[in-house]
PDB file of C-alpha atoms in Angstrom:
ATOM      1  CA  SER S   1     114.414 102.289  91.085  1.00  0.00           C
ATOM      2  CA  GLN S   2     112.024 104.994  90.009  1.00  0.00           C
ATOM      3  CA  GLN S   3     108.497 104.052  89.141  1.00  0.00           C
ATOM      4  CA  GLY S   4     107.638 107.091  87.061  1.00  0.00           C
ATOM      5  CA  GLU S   5     109.236 109.273  84.476  1.00  0.00           C
ATOM      6  CA  GLU S   6     108.114 112.781  83.666  1.00  0.00           C
ATOM      7  CA  ASP S   7     108.170 114.381  80.272  1.00  0.00           C
ATOM      8  CA  PRO S   8     109.453 116.900  79.398  1.00  0.00           C
ATOM      9  CA  GLN S   9     112.437 117.177  81.740  1.00  0.00           C
ATOM     10  CA  ALA S  10     112.251 120.952  81.468  1.00  0.00           C
ATOM     11  CA  LEU S  11     109.617 123.374  80.213  1.00  0.00           C
ATOM     12  CA  SER S  12     109.773 127.141  79.734  1.00  0.00           C
ATOM     13  CA  ILE S  13     106.672 129.209  79.060  1.00  0.00           C
ATOM     14  CA  GLN S  14     105.330 132.748  79.368  1.00  0.00           C
ATOM     15  CA  GLU S  15     102.915 133.863  82.046  1.00  0.00           C
ATOM     16  CA  GLY S  16      99.347 133.207  81.018  1.00  0.00           C
ATOM     17  CA  GLU S  17     100.177 130.150  78.935  1.00  0.00           C
ATOM     18  CA  ASN S  18      99.183 126.639  79.895  1.00  0.00           C
ATOM     19  CA  ALA S  19     101.775 124.093  81.035  1.00  0.00           C
ATOM     20  CA  THR S  20     101.345 120.377  80.464  1.00  0.00           C
ATOM     21  CA  MET S  21     103.534 117.753  82.100  1.00  0.00           C
ATOM     22  CA  ASN S  22     103.292 114.031  81.500  1.00  0.00           C
ATOM     23  CA  CYS S  23     104.125 111.077  83.696  1.00  0.00           C
ATOM     24  CA  SER S  24     104.527 107.451  82.720  1.00  0.00           C
ATOM     25  CA  TYR S  25     104.792 104.599  85.171  1.00  0.00           C
ATOM     26  CA  LYS S  26     105.579 100.922  84.950  1.00  0.00           C
ATOM     27  CA  THR S  27     103.273  98.841  87.108  1.00  0.00           C
ATOM     28  CA  SER S  28      99.670  98.748  88.302  1.00  0.00           C
ATOM     29  CA  ILE S  29      98.826 101.390  90.865  1.00  0.00           C
ATOM     30  CA  ASN S  30      96.156 102.247  93.388  1.00  0.00           C
ATOM     31  CA  ASN S  31      96.595 105.990  93.091  1.00  0.00           C
ATOM     32  CA  LEU S  32      98.858 108.611  91.572  1.00  0.00           C
ATOM     33  CA  GLN S  33      99.869 111.862  93.194  1.00  0.00           C
ATOM     34  CA  TRP S  34     101.469 115.066  91.937  1.00  0.00           C
ATOM     35  CA  TYR S  35     103.855 117.136  94.040  1.00  0.00           C
ATOM     36  CA  ARG S  36     105.541 120.478  93.592  1.00  0.00           C
ATOM     37  CA  GLN S  37     109.019 121.455  94.802  1.00  0.00           C
ATOM     38  CA  ASN S  38     110.279 125.011  94.913  1.00  0.00           C
ATOM     39  CA  SER S  39     114.031 125.428  94.731  1.00  0.00           C
ATOM     40  CA  GLY S  40     115.674 124.530  98.038  1.00  0.00           C
ATOM     41  CA  ARG S  41     112.401 123.487  99.660  1.00  0.00           C
ATOM     42  CA  GLY S  42     110.533 120.313 100.499  1.00  0.00           C
ATOM     43  CA  LEU S  43     107.870 118.764  98.292  1.00  0.00           C
ATOM     44  CA  VAL S  44     104.281 119.888  98.593  1.00  0.00           C
ATOM     45  CA  HIS S  45     101.307 117.719  97.687  1.00  0.00           C
ATOM     46  CA  LEU S  46      99.109 119.077  94.892  1.00  0.00           C
ATOM     47  CA  ILE S  47      96.541 116.452  93.995  1.00  0.00           C
ATOM     48  CA  LEU S  48      95.765 112.731  94.243  1.00  0.00           C
ATOM     49  CA  ILE S  49      93.884 110.744  91.601  1.00  0.00           C
ATOM     50  CA  ARG S  50      92.709 107.183  92.201  1.00  0.00           C
ATOM     51  CA  SER S  51      93.059 104.391  89.674  1.00  0.00           C
ATOM     52  CA  ASN S  52      89.300 104.347  89.058  1.00  0.00           C
ATOM     53  CA  GLU S  53      89.235 108.074  88.248  1.00  0.00           C
ATOM     54  CA  ARG S  54      90.034 109.533  84.845  1.00  0.00           C
ATOM     55  CA  GLU S  55      90.170 113.245  85.554  1.00  0.00           C
ATOM     56  CA  LYS S  56      90.376 115.544  88.536  1.00  0.00           C
ATOM     57  CA  HIS S  57      90.439 119.307  88.988  1.00  0.00           C
ATOM     58  CA  SER S  58      91.786 121.548  91.721  1.00  0.00           C
ATOM     59  CA  GLY S  59      91.802 125.268  91.041  1.00  0.00           C
ATOM     60  CA  ARG S  60      94.039 125.858  88.007  1.00  0.00           C
ATOM     61  CA  LEU S  61      95.222 122.235  88.058  1.00  0.00           C
ATOM     62  CA  ARG S  62      93.771 119.469  85.921  1.00  0.00           C
ATOM     63  CA  VAL S  63      95.045 115.911  86.213  1.00  0.00           C
ATOM     64  CA  THR S  64      94.186 113.023  83.939  1.00  0.00           C
ATOM     65  CA  LEU S  65      94.948 109.356  84.380  1.00  0.00           C
ATOM     66  CA  ASP S  66      94.986 106.639  81.725  1.00  0.00           C
ATOM     67  CA  THR S  67      95.636 103.315  83.416  1.00  0.00           C
ATOM     68  CA  SER S  68      95.608 101.435  80.109  1.00  0.00           C
ATOM     69  CA  LYS S  69      98.577 103.494  78.951  1.00  0.00           C
ATOM     70  CA  LYS S  70     100.057 103.793  82.441  1.00  0.00           C
ATOM     71  CA  SER S  71     100.281 107.538  82.085  1.00  0.00           C
ATOM     72  CA  SER S  72      99.072 110.740  83.700  1.00  0.00           C
ATOM     73  CA  SER S  73      99.193 114.403  82.797  1.00  0.00           C
ATOM     74  CA  LEU S  74      99.194 117.559  84.871  1.00  0.00           C
ATOM     75  CA  LEU S  75      97.864 120.717  83.257  1.00  0.00           C
ATOM     76  CA  ILE S  76      98.409 124.104  84.863  1.00  0.00           C
ATOM     77  CA  THR S  77      96.209 126.711  83.233  1.00  0.00           C
ATOM     78  CA  ALA S  78      96.926 130.439  83.057  1.00  0.00           C
ATOM     79  CA  SER S  79     100.394 129.967  84.514  1.00  0.00           C
ATOM     80  CA  ARG S  80     102.028 132.522  86.784  1.00  0.00           C
ATOM     81  CA  ALA S  81     105.673 133.261  87.565  1.00  0.00           C
ATOM     82  CA  ALA S  82     105.014 131.808  91.018  1.00  0.00           C
ATOM     83  CA  ASP S  83     104.316 128.420  89.410  1.00  0.00           C
ATOM     84  CA  THR S  84     108.033 128.133  88.628  1.00  0.00           C
ATOM     85  CA  ALA S  85     109.087 124.915  90.360  1.00  0.00           C
ATOM     86  CA  SER S  86     109.777 121.232  89.768  1.00  0.00           C
ATOM     87  CA  TYR S  87     106.786 118.933  89.505  1.00  0.00           C
ATOM     88  CA  PHE S  88     106.860 115.241  90.366  1.00  0.00           C
ATOM     89  CA  CYS S  89     104.417 112.428  89.942  1.00  0.00           C
ATOM     90  CA  ALA S  90     104.402 109.680  92.546  1.00  0.00           C
ATOM     91  CA  THR S  91     102.815 106.259  92.609  1.00  0.00           C
ATOM     92  CA  ASP S  92     102.422 103.574  95.187  1.00  0.00           C
ATOM     93  CA  ALA S  93     104.509 100.480  94.585  1.00  0.00           C
ATOM     94  CA  THR S  94     102.758  97.388  93.299  1.00  0.00           C
ATOM     95  CA  GLY S  95     100.771  95.748  96.033  1.00  0.00           C
ATOM     96  CA  ASN S  96     102.001  98.181  98.662  1.00  0.00           C
ATOM     97  CA  THR S  97      99.926 101.263  99.224  1.00  0.00           C
ATOM     98  CA  ASP S  98     102.256 102.526 101.952  1.00  0.00           C
ATOM     99  CA  LYS S  99     105.294 102.999  99.722  1.00  0.00           C
ATOM    100  CA  LEU S 100     105.379 106.044  97.443  1.00  0.00           C
ATOM    101  CA  ILE S 101     107.855 106.149  94.568  1.00  0.00           C
ATOM    102  CA  PHE S 102     108.624 109.420  92.807  1.00  0.00           C
ATOM    103  CA  GLY S 103     109.314 110.106  89.164  1.00  0.00           C
ATOM    104  CA  THR S 104     112.180 112.092  87.708  1.00  0.00           C
ATOM    105  CA  GLY S 105     110.380 115.445  87.710  1.00  0.00           C
ATOM    106  CA  THR S 106     109.721 118.291  85.270  1.00  0.00           C
ATOM    107  CA  ARG S 107     111.379 121.669  85.851  1.00  0.00           C
ATOM    108  CA  LEU S 108     108.916 124.391  84.919  1.00  0.00           C
ATOM    109  CA  GLN S 109     110.049 127.957  84.343  1.00  0.00           C
ATOM    110  CA  VAL S 110     107.365 130.600  83.884  1.00  0.00           C
ATOM    111  CA  PHE S 111     108.638 133.930  82.615  1.00  0.00           C
ATOM    112  CA  PRO S 112     106.770 137.118  83.551  1.00  0.00           C
TER     113      PRO S 112
ATOM    114  CA  ASP H   1     100.675 123.277 112.643  1.00  0.00           C
ATOM    115  CA  ALA H   2     104.459 123.220 112.760  1.00  0.00           C
ATOM    116  CA  GLY H   3     104.774 120.718 109.947  1.00  0.00           C
ATOM    117  CA  VAL H   4     107.564 118.170 109.679  1.00  0.00           C
ATOM    118  CA  ILE H   5     110.702 119.536 111.312  1.00  0.00           C
ATOM    119  CA  GLN H   6     114.157 118.467 110.208  1.00  0.00           C
ATOM    120  CA  SER H   7     117.552 119.336 111.618  1.00  0.00           C
ATOM    121  CA  PRO H   8     120.137 120.352 110.764  1.00  0.00           C
ATOM    122  CA  ARG H   9     119.141 122.203 107.592  1.00  0.00           C
ATOM    123  CA  HIS H  10     122.718 122.168 106.385  1.00  0.00           C
ATOM    124  CA  GLU H  11     125.672 120.057 107.397  1.00  0.00           C
ATOM    125  CA  VAL H  12     129.201 120.023 106.054  1.00  0.00           C
ATOM    126  CA  THR H  13     131.451 117.274 107.314  1.00  0.00           C
ATOM    127  CA  GLU H  14     134.580 115.415 106.384  1.00  0.00           C
ATOM    128  CA  MET H  15     134.759 111.924 105.025  1.00  0.00           C
ATOM    129  CA  GLY H  16     134.753 109.333 107.785  1.00  0.00           C
ATOM    130  CA  GLN H  17     132.767 111.411 110.243  1.00  0.00           C
ATOM    131  CA  GLU H  18     129.448 110.302 111.693  1.00  0.00           C
ATOM    132  CA  VAL H  19     126.378 112.221 110.581  1.00  0.00           C
ATOM    133  CA  THR H  20     123.036 112.222 112.370  1.00  0.00           C
ATOM    134  CA  LEU H  21     119.954 113.740 110.777  1.00  0.00           C
ATOM    135  CA  ARG H  22     116.847 114.307 112.845  1.00  0.00           C
ATOM    136  CA  CYS H  23     113.147 114.466 112.122  1.00  0.00           C
ATOM    137  CA  LYS H  24     110.032 115.344 114.073  1.00  0.00           C
ATOM    138  CA  PRO H  25     106.905 114.240 112.190  1.00  0.00           C
ATOM    139  CA  ILE H  26     103.526 115.911 112.389  1.00  0.00           C
ATOM    140  CA  SER H  27     101.755 114.954 115.599  1.00  0.00           C
ATOM    141  CA  GLY H  28      99.277 112.138 115.060  1.00  0.00           C
ATOM    142  CA  HIS H  29     100.835 110.874 111.837  1.00  0.00           C
ATOM    143  CA  ASN H  30     101.407 107.128 111.803  1.00  0.00           C
ATOM    144  CA  SER H  31     103.932 106.770 109.006  1.00  0.00           C
ATOM    145  CA  LEU H  32     107.371 108.308 108.549  1.00  0.00           C
ATOM    146  CA  PHE H  33     109.567 108.188 105.481  1.00  0.00           C
ATOM    147  CA  TRP H  34     113.199 109.054 104.742  1.00  0.00           C
ATOM    148  CA  TYR H  35     114.061 110.057 101.172  1.00  0.00           C
ATOM    149  CA  ARG H  36     117.332 111.107  99.579  1.00  0.00           C
ATOM    150  CA  GLN H  37     117.454 113.524  96.614  1.00  0.00           C
ATOM    151  CA  THR H  38     120.366 113.935  94.227  1.00  0.00           C
ATOM    152  CA  MET H  39     120.628 115.297  90.723  1.00  0.00           C
ATOM    153  CA  MET H  40     121.757 111.955  89.371  1.00  0.00           C
ATOM    154  CA  ARG H  41     119.285 109.631  91.082  1.00  0.00           C
ATOM    155  CA  GLY H  42     116.342 111.886  91.867  1.00  0.00           C
ATOM    156  CA  LEU H  43     114.228 111.085  94.917  1.00  0.00           C
ATOM    157  CA  GLU H  44     114.983 107.703  96.454  1.00  0.00           C
ATOM    158  CA  LEU H  45     113.018 106.120  99.275  1.00  0.00           C
ATOM    159  CA  LEU H  46     115.476 104.909 101.893  1.00  0.00           C
ATOM    160  CA  ILE H  47     113.254 103.538 104.640  1.00  0.00           C
ATOM    161  CA  TYR H  48     109.809 103.980 106.106  1.00  0.00           C
ATOM    162  CA  PHE H  49     108.215 103.335 109.483  1.00  0.00           C
ATOM    163  CA  ASN H  50     104.642 102.623 110.444  1.00  0.00           C
ATOM    164  CA  ASN H  51     103.687 103.121 114.094  1.00  0.00           C
ATOM    165  CA  ASN H  52     107.412 103.463 114.911  1.00  0.00           C
ATOM    166  CA  VAL H  53     108.253 100.067 113.370  1.00  0.00           C
ATOM    167  CA  PRO H  54     110.569  99.883 110.329  1.00  0.00           C
ATOM    168  CA  ILE H  55     108.555  98.336 107.521  1.00  0.00           C
ATOM    169  CA  ASP H  56     110.831  98.480 104.512  1.00  0.00           C
ATOM    170  CA  ASP H  57     114.515  99.413 104.528  1.00  0.00           C
ATOM    171  CA  SER H  58     115.330  97.978 101.125  1.00  0.00           C
ATOM    172  CA  GLY H  59     116.320 101.431  99.898  1.00  0.00           C
ATOM    173  CA  MET H  60     119.046 101.932 102.468  1.00  0.00           C
ATOM    174  CA  PRO H  61     122.247 102.008 100.407  1.00  0.00           C
ATOM    175  CA  GLU H  62     124.493  99.994 102.694  1.00  0.00           C
ATOM    176  CA  ASP H  63     125.319  99.143 106.264  1.00  0.00           C
ATOM    177  CA  ARG H  64     126.763 102.581 106.851  1.00  0.00           C
ATOM    178  CA  PHE H  65     123.203 103.865 106.947  1.00  0.00           C
ATOM    179  CA  SER H  66     120.860 103.232 109.865  1.00  0.00           C
ATOM    180  CA  ALA H  67     117.540 104.715 110.934  1.00  0.00           C
ATOM    181  CA  LYS H  68     115.618 104.603 114.166  1.00  0.00           C
ATOM    182  CA  MET H  69     112.269 105.777 115.444  1.00  0.00           C
ATOM    183  CA  PRO H  70     112.319 105.430 119.229  1.00  0.00           C
ATOM    184  CA  ASN H  71     108.920 107.100 119.621  1.00  0.00           C
ATOM    185  CA  ALA H  72     106.117 108.598 117.578  1.00  0.00           C
ATOM    186  CA  SER H  73     107.602 112.087 117.608  1.00  0.00           C
ATOM    187  CA  PHE H  74     111.232 111.504 116.667  1.00  0.00           C
ATOM    188  CA  SER H  75     113.354 109.710 114.091  1.00  0.00           C
ATOM    189  CA  THR H  76     117.037 109.735 113.197  1.00  0.00           C
ATOM    190  CA  LEU H  77     118.997 108.775 110.104  1.00  0.00           C
ATOM    191  CA  LYS H  78     122.629 108.051 110.830  1.00  0.00           C
ATOM    192  CA  ILE H  79     125.531 107.642 108.415  1.00  0.00           C
ATOM    193  CA  GLN H  80     128.717 106.183 109.836  1.00  0.00           C
ATOM    194  CA  PRO H  81     131.261 106.571 108.370  1.00  0.00           C
ATOM    195  CA  SER H  82     130.196 109.203 105.840  1.00  0.00           C
ATOM    196  CA  GLU H  83     131.575 109.318 102.286  1.00  0.00           C
ATOM    197  CA  PRO H  84     131.540 112.060  99.625  1.00  0.00           C
ATOM    198  CA  ARG H  85     128.966 110.099  97.594  1.00  0.00           C
ATOM    199  CA  ASP H  86     126.526 110.486 100.490  1.00  0.00           C
ATOM    200  CA  SER H  87     126.267 114.194  99.687  1.00  0.00           C
ATOM    201  CA  ALA H  88     122.594 114.866  98.996  1.00  0.00           C
ATOM    202  CA  VAL H  89     119.471 116.442 100.399  1.00  0.00           C
ATOM    203  CA  TYR H  90     117.757 114.118 102.855  1.00  0.00           C
ATOM    204  CA  PHE H  91     114.031 114.552 103.327  1.00  0.00           C
ATOM    205  CA  CYS H  92     111.796 113.280 106.057  1.00  0.00           C
ATOM    206  CA  ALA H  93     108.069 113.007 105.392  1.00  0.00           C
ATOM    207  CA  SER H  94     105.097 111.831 107.400  1.00  0.00           C
ATOM    208  CA  SER H  95     101.557 110.767 106.592  1.00  0.00           C
ATOM    209  CA  PRO H  96      98.481 110.310 108.732  1.00  0.00           C
ATOM    210  CA  GLY H  97      97.741 106.788 107.534  1.00  0.00           C
ATOM    211  CA  THR H  98      98.080 104.668 104.471  1.00  0.00           C
ATOM    212  CA  LEU H  99      99.003 106.446 101.257  1.00  0.00           C
ATOM    213  CA  ASN H 100      95.946 104.975  99.637  1.00  0.00           C
ATOM    214  CA  THR H 101      93.945 107.628 101.383  1.00  0.00           C
ATOM    215  CA  GLY H 102      96.347 110.485 101.801  1.00  0.00           C
ATOM    216  CA  GLU H 103      99.437 112.426 101.001  1.00  0.00           C
ATOM    217  CA  LEU H 104     102.963 112.846 102.254  1.00  0.00           C
ATOM    218  CA  PHE H 105     103.950 115.936 104.220  1.00  0.00           C
ATOM    219  CA  PHE H 106     107.607 116.789 103.682  1.00  0.00           C
ATOM    220  CA  GLY H 107     110.093 118.636 105.819  1.00  0.00           C
ATOM    221  CA  GLU H 108     112.389 121.231 104.308  1.00  0.00           C
ATOM    222  CA  GLY H 109     115.252 118.768 104.076  1.00  0.00           C
ATOM    223  CA  SER H 110     118.786 118.441 105.417  1.00  0.00           C
ATOM    224  CA  ARG H 111     121.462 119.290 102.875  1.00  0.00           C
ATOM    225  CA  LEU H 112     124.527 117.156 103.555  1.00  0.00           C
ATOM    226  CA  THR H 113     127.934 117.827 102.065  1.00  0.00           C
ATOM    227  CA  VAL H 114     130.688 115.322 102.746  1.00  0.00           C
ATOM    228  CA  LEU H 115     134.150 116.591 101.810  1.00  0.00           C
TER     229      LEU H 115
END
């Protein structure tokens, strides 16, 4: 069963706009990761945030984590057409840091 | 770095046939994972290995599925006999250690179609 669910399922924006994707999960975690998947390709790791962190930045990416609400958000600023992809959050299963469970994903379309 | 290498990239087979998917993880990585991706069920973890030993196969759908890792540089996922509902993209991923400290590196996937 999936640990996380992303919201929205799909998002369409114009180039230059910001894109925000949310992830909710069910159980306690040690860390949460975000991955990107281009159509027909494998997943690529974007960023990892630990349970004792609240915010993390990497280039145009900003991730927040609220463990009290069991939720995370991924913000992509100044989006580009090349950001068009599906984005997944992933969490380790309760008590097992070696097992990564993926959410349902958000399909992002950025129009030029 | 060659990355995680999967073969075949595409396979079309008929119901009842045996299917073998192959994976070469990144050299030096200790953990290997097999995932299945479908539109209906998303990404499902099937099985993972640590130091070539299967740790958790609770995600393997049924006895028709089996996975092996005979050495640190090779793993197979076998389906015998295959059924149309097995049609999916199968991903192999590896990681250098525990996920508490790192990320998964995915292959490009094997797209399986069972007619």
